[in-house]
mmCIF file of C-alpha atoms in Angstrom:
data_model
loop_
_atom_site.group_PDB
_atom_site.id
_atom_site.type_symbol
_atom_site.label_atom_id
_atom_site.label_comp_id
_atom_site.label_asym_id
_atom_site.label_seq_id
_atom_site.Cartn_x
_atom_site.Cartn_y
_atom_site.Cartn_z
ATOM 1 C CA MET Y 1 -0.054 -0.114 0.083
ATOM 2 C CA SER Y 2 3.103 2.487 0.732
ATOM 3 C CA ARG Y 3 4.023 2.015 -2.970
ATOM 4 C CA ALA Y 4 0.736 3.184 -4.264
ATOM 5 C CA GLN Y 5 0.641 5.944 -2.029
ATOM 6 C CA ILE Y 6 4.486 7.101 -2.880
ATOM 7 C CA SER Y 7 3.553 6.889 -6.603
ATOM 8 C CA ALA Y 8 0.669 9.118 -5.835
ATOM 9 C CA LEU Y 9 2.581 11.337 -3.944
ATOM 10 C CA VAL Y 10 5.233 11.454 -6.702
ATOM 11 C CA CYS Y 11 2.658 12.047 -9.333
ATOM 12 C CA GLY Y 12 0.889 14.863 -7.262
ATOM 13 C CA VAL Y 13 3.739 16.832 -6.692
ATOM 14 C CA GLY Y 14 4.998 16.097 -10.432
ATOM 15 C CA GLY Y 15 1.522 17.580 -11.595
ATOM 16 C CA PHE Y 16 2.126 20.605 -9.086
ATOM 17 C CA GLY Y 17 5.485 21.382 -10.657
ATOM 18 C CA ALA Y 18 3.968 21.055 -14.166
ATOM 19 C CA LEU Y 19 1.221 23.572 -13.068
ATOM 20 C CA VAL Y 20 4.019 26.014 -11.763
ATOM 21 C CA ALA Y 21 5.824 25.638 -15.015
ATOM 22 C CA ALA Y 22 2.935 26.360 -17.025
ATOM 23 C CA THR Y 23 1.484 29.276 -15.126
ATOM 24 C CA THR Y 24 5.014 31.299 -15.296
ATOM 25 C CA SER Y 25 5.498 30.221 -19.030
ATOM 26 C CA ASN Y 26 5.558 33.005 -21.740
ATOM 27 C CA GLU Y 27 4.541 30.629 -24.598
ATOM 28 C CA TRP Y 28 0.670 30.496 -24.055
ATOM 29 C CA LYS Y 29 0.049 32.204 -27.429
ATOM 30 C CA VAL Y 30 3.012 31.922 -30.287
ATOM 31 C CA THR Y 31 3.189 33.086 -33.487
ATOM 32 C CA THR Y 32 3.799 30.419 -36.225
ATOM 33 C CA ARG Y 33 7.370 29.695 -36.987
ATOM 34 C CA ALA Y 34 6.801 29.059 -40.647
ATOM 35 C CA SER Y 35 9.981 29.295 -42.964
ATOM 36 C CA SER Y 36 10.230 32.671 -44.211
ATOM 37 C CA VAL Y 37 13.092 34.473 -45.340
ATOM 38 C CA ILE Y 38 11.592 37.895 -45.051
ATOM 39 C CA THR Y 39 9.765 37.617 -41.737
ATOM 40 C CA ALA Y 40 11.995 35.917 -39.149
ATOM 41 C CA THR Y 41 10.135 37.370 -35.940
ATOM 42 C CA TRP Y 42 8.075 35.424 -33.505
ATOM 43 C CA VAL Y 43 5.733 36.956 -30.728
ATOM 44 C CA TYR Y 44 5.500 34.889 -27.378
ATOM 45 C CA GLN Y 45 2.573 36.016 -25.151
ATOM 46 C CA GLY Y 46 1.846 34.594 -21.648
ATOM 47 C CA LEU Y 47 -0.046 35.621 -18.507
ATOM 48 C CA TRP Y 48 2.768 38.006 -17.139
ATOM 49 C CA MET Y 49 4.630 39.141 -20.090
ATOM 50 C CA ASN Y 50 4.884 39.469 -23.745
ATOM 51 C CA CYS Y 51 8.139 38.800 -25.604
ATOM 52 C CA ALA Y 52 9.489 38.995 -28.893
ATOM 53 C CA GLY Y 53 12.273 37.195 -30.596
ATOM 54 C CA ASN Y 54 14.241 36.660 -33.793
ATOM 55 C CA ALA Y 55 15.817 34.392 -35.927
ATOM 56 C CA LEU Y 56 19.503 35.730 -34.589
ATOM 57 C CA GLY Y 57 18.631 34.731 -30.876
ATOM 58 C CA SER Y 58 17.507 37.917 -29.592
ATOM 59 C CA PHE Y 59 14.706 38.229 -26.960
ATOM 60 C CA HIS Y 60 12.948 41.128 -25.607
ATOM 61 C CA CYS Y 61 10.096 40.830 -22.899
ATOM 62 C CA ARG Y 62 7.793 43.370 -21.634
ATOM 63 C CA PRO Y 63 5.943 42.502 -18.469
ATOM 64 C CA HIS Y 64 2.501 43.419 -17.797
ATOM 65 C CA PHE Y 65 3.026 46.437 -15.302
ATOM 66 C CA THR Y 66 -0.680 47.099 -14.427
ATOM 67 C CA ILE Y 67 -3.609 45.162 -13.846
ATOM 68 C CA PHE Y 68 -6.063 47.547 -15.221
ATOM 69 C CA LYS Y 69 -4.629 47.446 -18.897
ATOM 70 C CA VAL Y 70 -4.578 43.668 -19.171
ATOM 71 C CA GLU Y 71 -7.711 42.075 -20.904
ATOM 72 C CA GLY Y 72 -10.350 40.252 -18.683
ATOM 73 C CA TYR Y 73 -9.686 36.910 -19.848
ATOM 74 C CA ILE Y 74 -6.237 37.000 -19.212
ATOM 75 C CA GLN Y 75 -6.824 38.314 -15.539
ATOM 76 C CA ALA Y 76 -9.302 35.155 -15.248
ATOM 77 C CA CYS Y 77 -6.812 32.917 -16.377
ATOM 78 C CA ARG Y 78 -4.445 34.395 -13.853
ATOM 79 C CA GLY Y 79 -6.711 33.914 -11.067
ATOM 80 C CA LEU Y 80 -7.439 30.746 -11.968
ATOM 81 C CA MET Y 81 -3.657 29.186 -12.632
ATOM 82 C CA ILE Y 82 -3.116 31.050 -9.154
ATOM 83 C CA ALA Y 83 -5.710 29.380 -7.279
ATOM 84 C CA ALA Y 84 -4.749 25.853 -8.965
ATOM 85 C CA VAL Y 85 -1.120 26.348 -7.875
ATOM 86 C CA SER Y 86 -2.229 27.588 -4.286
ATOM 87 C CA LEU Y 87 -4.689 24.225 -4.098
ATOM 88 C CA GLY Y 88 -2.064 22.339 -5.663
ATOM 89 C CA PHE Y 89 0.596 23.526 -2.778
ATOM 90 C CA PHE Y 90 -1.758 22.554 -0.015
ATOM 91 C CA GLY Y 91 -2.749 19.199 -1.572
ATOM 92 C CA SER Y 92 0.884 18.014 -1.626
ATOM 93 C CA ILE Y 93 1.011 18.957 2.062
ATOM 94 C CA PHE Y 94 -2.054 17.151 2.789
ATOM 95 C CA ALA Y 95 -0.919 13.989 0.502
ATOM 96 C CA LEU Y 96 2.587 14.079 2.752
ATOM 97 C CA PHE Y 97 0.824 14.182 5.883
ATOM 98 C CA GLY Y 98 -1.800 11.570 4.921
ATOM 99 C CA MET Y 99 0.776 8.958 3.764
ATOM 100 C CA LYS Y 100 0.833 5.976 6.189
ATOM 101 C CA CYS Y 101 4.736 5.744 6.144
ATOM 102 C CA THR Y 102 4.929 9.335 7.900
ATOM 103 C CA LYS Y 103 4.629 9.785 11.454
ATOM 104 C CA VAL Y 104 2.850 13.219 11.214
ATOM 105 C CA GLY Y 105 -0.935 13.224 11.091
ATOM 106 C CA GLY Y 106 -2.060 11.275 13.933
ATOM 107 C CA SER Y 107 -3.959 7.739 13.814
ATOM 108 C CA ASP Y 108 -4.350 5.730 10.565
ATOM 109 C CA LYS Y 109 -8.061 6.910 10.534
ATOM 110 C CA ALA Y 110 -7.087 10.716 10.658
ATOM 111 C CA LYS Y 111 -4.206 9.871 8.102
ATOM 112 C CA ALA Y 112 -7.190 8.527 5.853
ATOM 113 C CA LYS Y 113 -9.362 11.410 6.104
ATOM 114 C CA ILE Y 114 -6.320 13.808 5.244
ATOM 115 C CA ALA Y 115 -5.438 11.666 2.286
ATOM 116 C CA CYS Y 116 -8.804 11.813 1.059
ATOM 117 C CA LEU Y 117 -9.017 15.437 1.620
ATOM 118 C CA ALA Y 118 -5.356 15.902 -0.326
ATOM 119 C CA GLY Y 119 -7.354 13.948 -3.218
ATOM 120 C CA ILE Y 120 -10.263 16.378 -3.301
ATOM 121 C CA VAL Y 121 -7.763 19.457 -3.364
ATOM 122 C CA PHE Y 122 -5.720 17.814 -6.155
ATOM 123 C CA ILE Y 123 -9.000 17.280 -7.979
ATOM 124 C CA LEU Y 124 -10.060 21.242 -7.373
ATOM 125 C CA SER Y 125 -6.793 22.051 -8.524
ATOM 126 C CA GLY Y 126 -7.116 20.232 -11.788
ATOM 127 C CA LEU Y 127 -10.382 21.659 -12.343
ATOM 128 C CA CYS Y 128 -8.993 25.372 -11.858
ATOM 129 C CA SER Y 129 -6.094 24.624 -14.347
ATOM 130 C CA MET Y 130 -8.252 22.978 -17.022
ATOM 131 C CA THR Y 131 -10.999 25.973 -16.495
ATOM 132 C CA GLY Y 132 -8.215 28.709 -16.983
ATOM 133 C CA CYS Y 133 -6.328 26.915 -20.052
ATOM 134 C CA SER Y 134 -9.658 26.431 -21.928
ATOM 135 C CA LEU Y 135 -10.816 29.822 -21.380
ATOM 136 C CA TYR Y 136 -7.551 31.237 -22.614
ATOM 137 C CA ALA Y 137 -7.608 28.793 -25.762
ATOM 138 C CA ASN Y 138 -11.134 29.562 -26.624
ATOM 139 C CA LYS Y 139 -10.301 33.349 -26.517
ATOM 140 C CA ILE Y 140 -7.509 32.766 -28.822
ATOM 141 C CA THR Y 141 -9.418 30.386 -31.425
ATOM 142 C CA THR Y 142 -12.445 32.776 -31.307
ATOM 143 C CA GLU Y 143 -10.282 35.861 -32.087
ATOM 144 C CA PHE Y 144 -8.249 33.895 -34.816
ATOM 145 C CA PHE Y 145 -11.498 32.644 -36.817
ATOM 146 C CA ASP Y 146 -13.432 35.887 -36.345
ATOM 147 C CA PRO Y 147 -13.589 37.502 -39.600
ATOM 148 C CA LEU Y 148 -13.799 41.018 -38.102
ATOM 149 C CA PHE Y 149 -11.117 40.743 -35.727
ATOM 150 C CA MET Y 150 -8.189 42.090 -37.705
ATOM 151 C CA GLU Y 151 -5.919 43.457 -35.020
ATOM 152 C CA GLN Y 152 -4.240 40.327 -34.003
ATOM 153 C CA LYS Y 153 -4.435 38.714 -37.458
ATOM 154 C CA MET Y 154 -2.284 41.821 -39.178
ATOM 155 C CA GLY Y 155 0.754 41.520 -36.650
ATOM 156 C CA TYR Y 156 1.329 37.465 -37.159
ATOM 157 C CA THR Y 157 2.926 35.880 -39.565
ATOM 158 C CA TYR Y 158 1.348 32.885 -41.342
ATOM 159 C CA ASN Y 159 2.881 31.855 -44.604
ATOM 160 C CA GLY Y 160 5.577 34.323 -45.605
ATOM 161 C CA PRO Y 161 4.953 37.053 -48.067
ATOM 162 C CA THR Y 162 1.917 36.079 -49.568
ATOM 163 C CA SER Y 163 -0.041 36.120 -46.269
ATOM 164 C CA VAL Y 164 1.377 39.132 -45.413
ATOM 165 C CA MET Y 165 0.513 40.716 -48.618
ATOM 166 C CA SER Y 166 -3.362 38.764 -48.893
ATOM 167 C CA SER Y 167 -4.706 41.351 -46.670
ATOM 168 C CA ARG Y 168 -3.387 44.189 -49.184
ATOM 169 C CA THR Y 169 -4.439 44.843 -52.945
ATOM 170 C CA LYS Y 170 -3.130 46.988 -55.418
ATOM 171 C CA TYR Y 171 -5.337 49.821 -56.705
ATOM 172 C CA GLN Y 172 -6.082 49.185 -60.335
ATOM 173 C CA GLY Y 173 -5.109 52.750 -61.566
ATOM 174 C CA GLY Y 174 -1.277 52.081 -60.186
ATOM 175 C CA GLU Y 175 -1.157 54.784 -57.696
ATOM 176 C CA GLY Y 176 0.130 52.686 -54.758
ATOM 177 C CA ASP Y 177 -1.967 50.264 -52.736
ATOM 178 C CA PHE Y 178 -4.875 50.167 -50.136
ATOM 179 C CA LYS Y 179 -6.534 47.931 -47.435
ATOM 180 C CA THR Y 180 -9.411 46.098 -48.909
ATOM 181 C CA ALA Y 181 -12.783 46.625 -47.183
ATOM 182 C CA GLY Y 182 -13.370 43.096 -46.102
ATOM 183 C CA PRO Y 183 -10.879 40.960 -44.047
ATOM 184 C CA SER Y 184 -8.791 38.378 -45.969
ATOM 185 C CA LYS Y 185 -9.806 34.726 -46.109
ATOM 186 C CA GLN Y 186 -6.411 33.378 -46.666
ATOM 187 C CA PHE Y 187 -5.435 32.802 -43.051
ATOM 188 C CA ASP Y 188 -4.862 29.234 -42.282
ATOM 189 C CA LYS Y 189 -5.070 27.200 -39.241
ATOM 190 C CA ASN Y 190 -1.612 27.219 -38.038
ATOM 191 C CA ALA Y 191 -1.673 30.553 -36.782
ATOM 192 C CA TYR Y 192 -0.731 29.295 -33.043
ATOM 193 C CA VAL Y 193 1.269 26.783 -32.214
#
């Protein structure tokens, strides 16, 4: 029985570590890394800062200094991920105290209750993290497939120079170019990785 408890504790602590790594990661939304000679710049966006990098290995990050200028879905994801990290931390402690091989926690009956509480806290932590990640992914996909939302699409590279020029068309009189009235239909599904 202690092998199952030790493996469950290792899995729980490993999941907690992965949750912390995901929360602090800056790669929640990444532009495509399509092979393009002209555009070799990528943008990484996370819950805490936005970063830009180029093919030469130079990265520049700008943290979100204020909470009031951050969009609502990012604030909700931050709150859910912080709640998940907090619950995972307390779940790890409860799981450690609820193991039979530890001397802390009291009798076997009390340890069983603490271990059950640890399982419930781990489940709540997983639900918070799943909700936060699903909310962020839903916002990305709805913005990407919305034909009227052009703010983000114009800044991202898709398939090299043809996709950048797909949103612009030449004026028939030969006098420069102008933006088309309708959004481009040539954005592919690989915009975010």
